[in-house]
Tab-separated table of C-alpha atoms in Angstrom:
chain	number	residue	atom	x	y	z
A	1	MET	CA	-69.873	24.021	-23.220
A	2	THR	CA	-67.447	25.001	-20.499
A	3	THR	CA	-64.914	22.937	-18.568
A	4	ARG	CA	-63.877	23.510	-15.022
A	5	ALA	CA	-60.179	24.234	-14.484
A	6	PRO	CA	-58.505	21.894	-12.015
A	7	SER	CA	-58.402	23.333	-8.528
A	8	ARG	CA	-55.155	24.221	-6.796
A	9	LYS	CA	-55.827	21.591	-4.133
A	10	SER	CA	-56.126	18.773	-6.642
A	11	GLY	CA	-52.882	19.835	-8.348
A	12	LEU	CA	-51.095	19.899	-4.998
A	13	LEU	CA	-52.458	16.435	-4.203
A	14	VAL	CA	-51.103	15.060	-7.489
A	15	VAL	CA	-47.653	16.534	-6.741
A	16	LEU	CA	-47.598	15.035	-3.239
A	17	LEU	CA	-48.674	11.599	-4.478
A	18	SER	CA	-46.002	11.700	-7.201
A	19	ALA	CA	-43.342	12.630	-4.642
A	20	LEU	CA	-44.422	9.778	-2.344
A	21	LEU	CA	-44.314	7.257	-5.195
A	22	LEU	CA	-40.866	8.448	-6.287
A	23	ALA	CA	-39.575	8.229	-2.716
A	24	TRP	CA	-41.003	4.717	-2.274
A	25	PHE	CA	-39.565	3.380	-5.527
A	26	GLY	CA	-36.239	5.149	-4.822
A	27	ASN	CA	-35.962	3.519	-1.400
A	28	ALA	CA	-36.835	0.128	-2.888
A	29	ALA	CA	-34.146	0.554	-5.550
A	30	MET	CA	-31.576	1.627	-2.953
A	31	ALA	CA	-32.466	-1.347	-0.736
A	32	SER	CA	-31.849	-3.716	-3.634
A	33	VAL	CA	-28.209	-2.565	-3.938
A	34	THR	CA	-27.434	-2.034	-0.231
A	35	THR	CA	-24.132	-3.550	0.865
A	36	THR	CA	-22.900	-3.746	4.456
A	37	GLN	CA	-19.842	-1.526	4.720
A	38	PRO	CA	-17.023	-2.732	6.971
A	39	PRO	CA	-15.571	-0.186	9.417
A	40	LEU	CA	-12.464	1.674	8.305
A	41	ARG	CA	-9.310	1.997	10.391
A	42	HIS	CA	-8.942	5.741	10.752
A	43	ILE	CA	-5.476	7.253	10.982
A	44	LYS	CA	-3.921	10.685	11.211
A	45	ILE	CA	-1.140	11.398	8.766
A	46	ASN	CA	1.455	14.116	9.153
A	47	LEU	CA	2.800	15.499	5.873
A	48	HIS	CA	5.616	17.197	7.809
A	49	ASP	CA	6.946	13.873	9.153
A	50	LYS	CA	9.928	13.438	6.832
A	51	ALA	CA	10.938	10.102	8.359
A	52	ALA	CA	7.487	8.643	7.596
A	53	LEU	CA	7.555	10.059	4.060
A	54	GLN	CA	11.011	8.633	3.376
A	55	ASN	CA	10.102	5.202	4.730
A	56	GLY	CA	6.861	5.190	2.740
A	57	ALA	CA	8.735	6.217	-0.410
A	58	LEU	CA	11.155	3.287	-0.035
A	59	TYR	CA	8.337	0.726	0.099
A	60	ALA	CA	6.140	2.420	-2.502
A	61	LEU	CA	8.920	2.917	-5.058
A	62	HIS	CA	10.578	-0.465	-4.589
A	63	MET	CA	7.519	-2.690	-3.998
A	64	CYS	CA	4.352	-1.059	-5.253
A	65	THR	CA	5.814	0.107	-8.567
A	66	ALA	CA	6.477	-3.513	-9.500
A	67	CYS	CA	2.855	-3.473	-10.686
A	68	HIS	CA	1.496	0.055	-10.168
A	69	GLY	CA	2.534	3.398	-11.597
A	70	ILE	CA	2.588	6.707	-9.718
A	71	GLN	CA	2.474	8.851	-12.815
A	72	GLY	CA	1.059	11.881	-11.040
A	73	ALA	CA	4.616	12.685	-9.948
A	74	ARG	CA	8.147	12.736	-11.327
A	75	TYR	CA	11.213	11.519	-9.493
A	76	SER	CA	12.584	15.077	-9.569
A	77	GLU	CA	9.560	16.285	-7.554
A	78	LEU	CA	10.124	13.878	-4.675
A	79	PRO	CA	13.289	15.219	-2.948
A	80	PRO	CA	11.597	18.429	-1.656
A	81	VAL	CA	8.602	16.381	-0.449
A	82	LEU	CA	10.871	13.904	1.355
A	83	GLY	CA	13.195	16.542	2.790
A	84	LEU	CA	16.190	15.234	0.835
A	85	GLY	CA	18.655	16.739	-1.606
A	86	LYS	CA	18.993	15.345	-5.107
A	87	SER	CA	22.188	13.436	-4.309
A	88	GLN	CA	20.664	11.963	-1.118
A	89	PHE	CA	17.547	10.887	-2.991
A	90	LEU	CA	19.546	9.187	-5.740
A	91	LYS	CA	21.801	7.475	-3.173
A	92	TYR	CA	19.221	6.173	-0.708
A	93	ILE	CA	16.076	5.758	-2.839
A	94	GLY	CA	17.012	6.027	-6.522
A	95	THR	CA	15.034	5.992	-9.736
A	96	ASP	CA	15.375	2.293	-10.583
A	97	GLY	CA	17.364	3.054	-13.722
A	98	ARG	CA	15.003	5.701	-15.078
A	99	HIS	CA	15.793	9.313	-15.884
A	100	TYR	CA	15.601	11.695	-12.932
A	101	HIS	CA	12.880	13.789	-14.617
A	102	ASP	CA	10.729	10.834	-15.738
A	103	THR	CA	7.296	10.105	-14.339
A	104	ILE	CA	7.082	7.145	-11.961
A	105	THR	CA	5.912	4.207	-14.049
A	106	THR	CA	5.553	0.508	-13.325
A	107	ASN	CA	8.177	-2.066	-14.206
A	108	MET	CA	5.626	-4.470	-15.663
A	109	SER	CA	3.716	-4.084	-18.921
A	110	PRO	CA	-0.108	-3.781	-18.804
A	111	GLU	CA	-0.388	-6.817	-21.102
A	112	LEU	CA	1.534	-9.016	-18.667
A	113	MET	CA	-0.453	-7.793	-15.667
A	114	THR	CA	-3.705	-8.365	-17.541
A	115	LYS	CA	-2.552	-11.942	-18.118
A	116	PHE	CA	-1.893	-12.478	-14.390
A	117	VAL	CA	-4.776	-10.578	-12.723
A	118	SER	CA	-7.173	-10.039	-15.678
A	119	MET	CA	-6.821	-6.252	-15.565
A	120	PRO	CA	-4.087	-3.584	-15.619
A	121	PRO	CA	-3.413	-2.325	-12.071
A	122	PRO	CA	-4.622	1.252	-11.459
A	123	ASP	CA	-2.275	4.179	-11.019
A	124	LEU	CA	-1.658	4.857	-7.324
A	125	THR	CA	-1.909	8.619	-7.791
A	126	ASP	CA	-5.478	8.179	-8.965
A	127	ILE	CA	-6.286	5.796	-6.111
A	128	ALA	CA	-4.876	8.206	-3.491
A	129	LEU	CA	-6.936	11.037	-4.985
A	130	ARG	CA	-10.195	9.080	-4.970
A	131	ARG	CA	-9.786	7.230	-1.678
A	132	SER	CA	-9.364	8.544	1.845
A	133	PRO	CA	-6.290	7.789	3.984
A	134	ALA	CA	-8.517	5.640	6.211
A	135	TRP	CA	-9.616	3.519	3.249
A	136	LEU	CA	-6.026	3.112	1.990
A	137	TYR	CA	-4.776	2.156	5.450
A	138	THR	CA	-7.598	-0.362	5.937
A	139	TYR	CA	-6.934	-1.818	2.491
A	140	LEU	CA	-3.201	-2.293	3.058
A	141	THR	CA	-3.681	-3.978	6.438
A	142	SER	CA	-6.789	-6.098	5.751
A	143	PHE	CA	-5.869	-8.883	3.329
A	144	TYR	CA	-7.116	-12.288	4.448
A	145	VAL	CA	-6.906	-15.879	3.219
A	146	ASP	CA	-9.695	-16.838	0.801
A	147	PRO	CA	-9.103	-20.128	-1.096
A	148	ALA	CA	-12.015	-19.304	-3.434
A	149	ARG	CA	-10.114	-16.414	-5.014
A	150	PRO	CA	-7.553	-16.899	-7.843
A	151	ALA	CA	-4.793	-15.236	-5.797
A	152	GLY	CA	-5.870	-17.053	-2.625
A	153	VAL	CA	-6.675	-13.825	-0.739
A	154	ASN	CA	-9.454	-11.291	-0.375
A	155	ASN	CA	-9.707	-7.889	1.280
A	156	VAL	CA	-11.987	-6.317	3.865
A	157	ALA	CA	-12.108	-2.920	2.154
A	158	PHE	CA	-12.240	-4.259	-1.423
A	159	TYR	CA	-14.321	-7.406	-1.825
A	160	ASN	CA	-13.050	-9.823	-4.492
A	161	VAL	CA	-9.869	-7.828	-5.014
A	162	ALA	CA	-7.611	-9.044	-7.829
A	163	MET	CA	-4.371	-7.942	-6.154
A	164	PRO	CA	-2.328	-10.658	-4.399
A	165	ASP	CA	-1.178	-10.100	-0.820
A	166	VAL	CA	2.313	-8.767	-1.468
A	167	PHE	CA	2.678	-7.917	2.245
A	168	ALA	CA	2.066	-11.466	3.496
A	169	GLY	CA	5.762	-12.022	4.182
A	170	MET	CA	5.996	-8.916	6.375
A	171	GLN	CA	2.549	-9.005	7.971
A	172	GLY	CA	1.827	-12.721	7.999
A	173	LEU	CA	-1.388	-14.421	6.892
A	174	GLN	CA	-4.739	-13.344	8.344
A	175	LYS	CA	-8.214	-14.814	8.661
A	176	PRO	CA	-11.432	-12.800	8.320
A	177	VAL	CA	-13.927	-11.789	10.981
A	178	MET	CA	-17.297	-12.497	9.324
A	179	VAL	CA	-20.773	-11.191	10.173
A	180	GLU	CA	-24.180	-11.595	8.583
A	181	GLY	CA	-24.980	-8.636	6.338
A	182	LEU	CA	-26.103	-7.588	2.870
A	183	ARG	CA	-24.246	-7.603	-0.433
A	184	PHE	CA	-26.157	-5.815	-3.207
A	185	GLY	CA	-29.372	-6.329	-1.264
A	186	SER	CA	-28.912	-10.071	-0.717
A	187	PRO	CA	-27.977	-11.744	2.609
A	188	ALA	CA	-24.297	-12.667	2.692
A	189	ARG	CA	-21.347	-13.177	4.993
A	190	ILE	CA	-19.374	-9.927	5.161
A	191	ALA	CA	-15.766	-9.568	6.342
A	192	VAL	CA	-15.537	-6.668	8.800
A	193	GLY	CA	-12.051	-7.278	10.173
A	194	VAL	CA	-9.089	-9.641	10.325
A	195	LEU	CA	-7.283	-11.745	12.905
A	196	PRO	CA	-3.669	-12.982	12.694
A	197	LEU	CA	-3.157	-16.495	11.358
A	198	THR	CA	0.637	-16.682	10.996
A	199	GLN	CA	3.503	-14.437	12.118
A	200	GLY	CA	5.331	-12.312	9.549
A	201	THR	CA	8.787	-10.778	9.669
A	202	MET	CA	7.318	-7.653	11.313
A	203	SER	CA	5.288	-7.297	14.458
A	204	LYS	CA	1.750	-5.922	14.154
A	205	ALA	CA	2.857	-2.494	15.382
A	206	GLN	CA	5.778	-2.403	12.940
A	207	PHE	CA	3.654	-3.364	9.943
A	208	ASP	CA	0.891	-0.920	10.887
A	209	GLN	CA	3.521	1.842	11.029
A	210	THR	CA	4.868	0.778	7.631
A	211	ALA	CA	1.371	0.850	6.122
A	212	ARG	CA	0.803	4.285	7.665
A	213	ASP	CA	4.058	5.528	6.137
A	214	ILE	CA	3.066	4.238	2.682
A	215	VAL	CA	-0.315	5.978	2.950
A	216	THR	CA	1.407	9.188	4.058
A	217	PHE	CA	3.726	9.105	1.049
A	218	LEU	CA	0.955	8.325	-1.461
A	219	TYR	CA	-1.252	11.065	-0.034
A	220	ALA	CA	1.594	13.587	-0.182
A	221	VAL	CA	2.335	12.682	-3.823
A	222	ALA	CA	-1.338	12.825	-4.825
A	223	HIS	CA	-1.834	16.167	-3.014
A	224	PRO	CA	1.449	18.002	-3.655
A	225	HIS	CA	0.102	21.408	-2.570
A	226	GLN	CA	-1.653	20.236	0.597
A	227	ALA	CA	0.955	21.667	2.980
A	228	GLU	CA	1.037	24.972	1.095
A	229	ARG	CA	-2.765	25.201	1.179
A	230	ALA	CA	-2.762	24.581	4.917
A	231	ARG	CA	-0.165	27.318	5.380
A	232	LEU	CA	-1.926	29.901	3.191
A	233	GLY	CA	-5.491	29.031	4.242
A	234	PRO	CA	-5.638	31.137	7.458
A	235	TRP	CA	-4.153	34.151	5.651
A	236	ILE	CA	-6.710	33.889	2.828
A	237	ILE	CA	-9.593	33.607	5.301
A	238	GLY	CA	-8.239	36.623	7.213
A	239	LEU	CA	-8.038	38.606	3.967
A	240	PHE	CA	-11.667	37.814	3.135
A	241	LEU	CA	-12.746	38.855	6.639
A	242	LEU	CA	-10.874	42.157	6.280
A	243	LEU	CA	-12.447	42.788	2.861
A	244	SER	CA	-15.888	42.007	4.300
A	245	ILE	CA	-15.393	44.604	7.072
A	246	LEU	CA	-14.161	47.235	4.603
A	247	THR	CA	-17.073	46.476	2.263
A	248	TYR	CA	-19.529	46.954	5.115
A	249	PHE	CA	-18.135	50.378	6.032
A	250	ILE	CA	-18.131	51.439	2.355
A	251	TYR	CA	-21.751	50.331	2.125
A	252	LYS	CA	-22.695	52.413	5.189
A	253	LEU	CA	-20.795	55.450	3.864
A	254	TYR	CA	-22.355	55.195	0.398
A	255	TRP	CA	-25.948	54.860	1.536
A	256	ARG	CA	-25.527	57.700	4.033
A	257	ARG	CA	-25.145	60.090	1.054
A	258	VAL	CA	-27.994	58.676	-1.003
A	259	ILE	CA	-31.112	60.903	-1.104
A	260	THR	CA	-34.202	58.802	-0.487
A	261	SER	CA	-37.597	59.457	-2.074
A	262	ASP	CA	-38.902	60.933	1.181
A	263	GLU	CA	-36.237	63.665	1.071
A	264	ARG	CA	-36.873	64.867	-2.483
A	265	TRP	CA	-38.291	68.404	-2.558
A	266	TRP	CA	-40.565	67.640	-5.497
A	267	ARG	CA	-42.289	64.735	-3.737
A	268	ILE	CA	-46.078	65.079	-4.164
A	269	GLU	CA	-47.913	65.437	-0.880
A	270	ARG	CA	-50.993	63.278	-0.458
């Protein structure tokens, strides 16, 4: 008794049907978790703008570190980034009583913060590494009033955020711009922007500049070698191009001296 081996066409048909089923189920699974993403406020940051870095450092080190750490950097590493000497840094910014060579830690214990907001606040170095400047800028400028939340506010970039609006005094209160969208595949009202509700101590332009300065500082701390990479990048690319050209000429020179099979005297004539 003999059996017929499956044909190549039938095997190909099985593969195609399997791929179609996987694609269909994958799309259905993705649709079930689709969430409408609000637009980000894109900005350009300049790591050579020392005034922006210094202003951002003042707010980040004297406001943000009340709850967050910036343990990816030490105080002693900041003066060169900010364009200040050690004495200037200690005079105008300071270390808040810590040692000059300590890492930048928060003033509040994780246990106390867990009691207030149900979780320890993340380290800002980690956040600046994982998030883009546009996301950070949108987050800082997009808190809005939400009575349903424990802290009374929510955020356009981070739905159901636990952080209170520490910038409300400077920026003023804001109300959300809502649209119909999807949250985890279900219809929901999505905040895609904010509108002013009350006036803060700063104008909109002043607060936006302050938020941009904070983002610039956090990005510079999280990417300490960014400026050096930008400076060395063109030279490294030029070096690789030069090596590629030299390698090509060596290749041509080498194969010019190689005796091919057609040139061997013992080749058998057919």
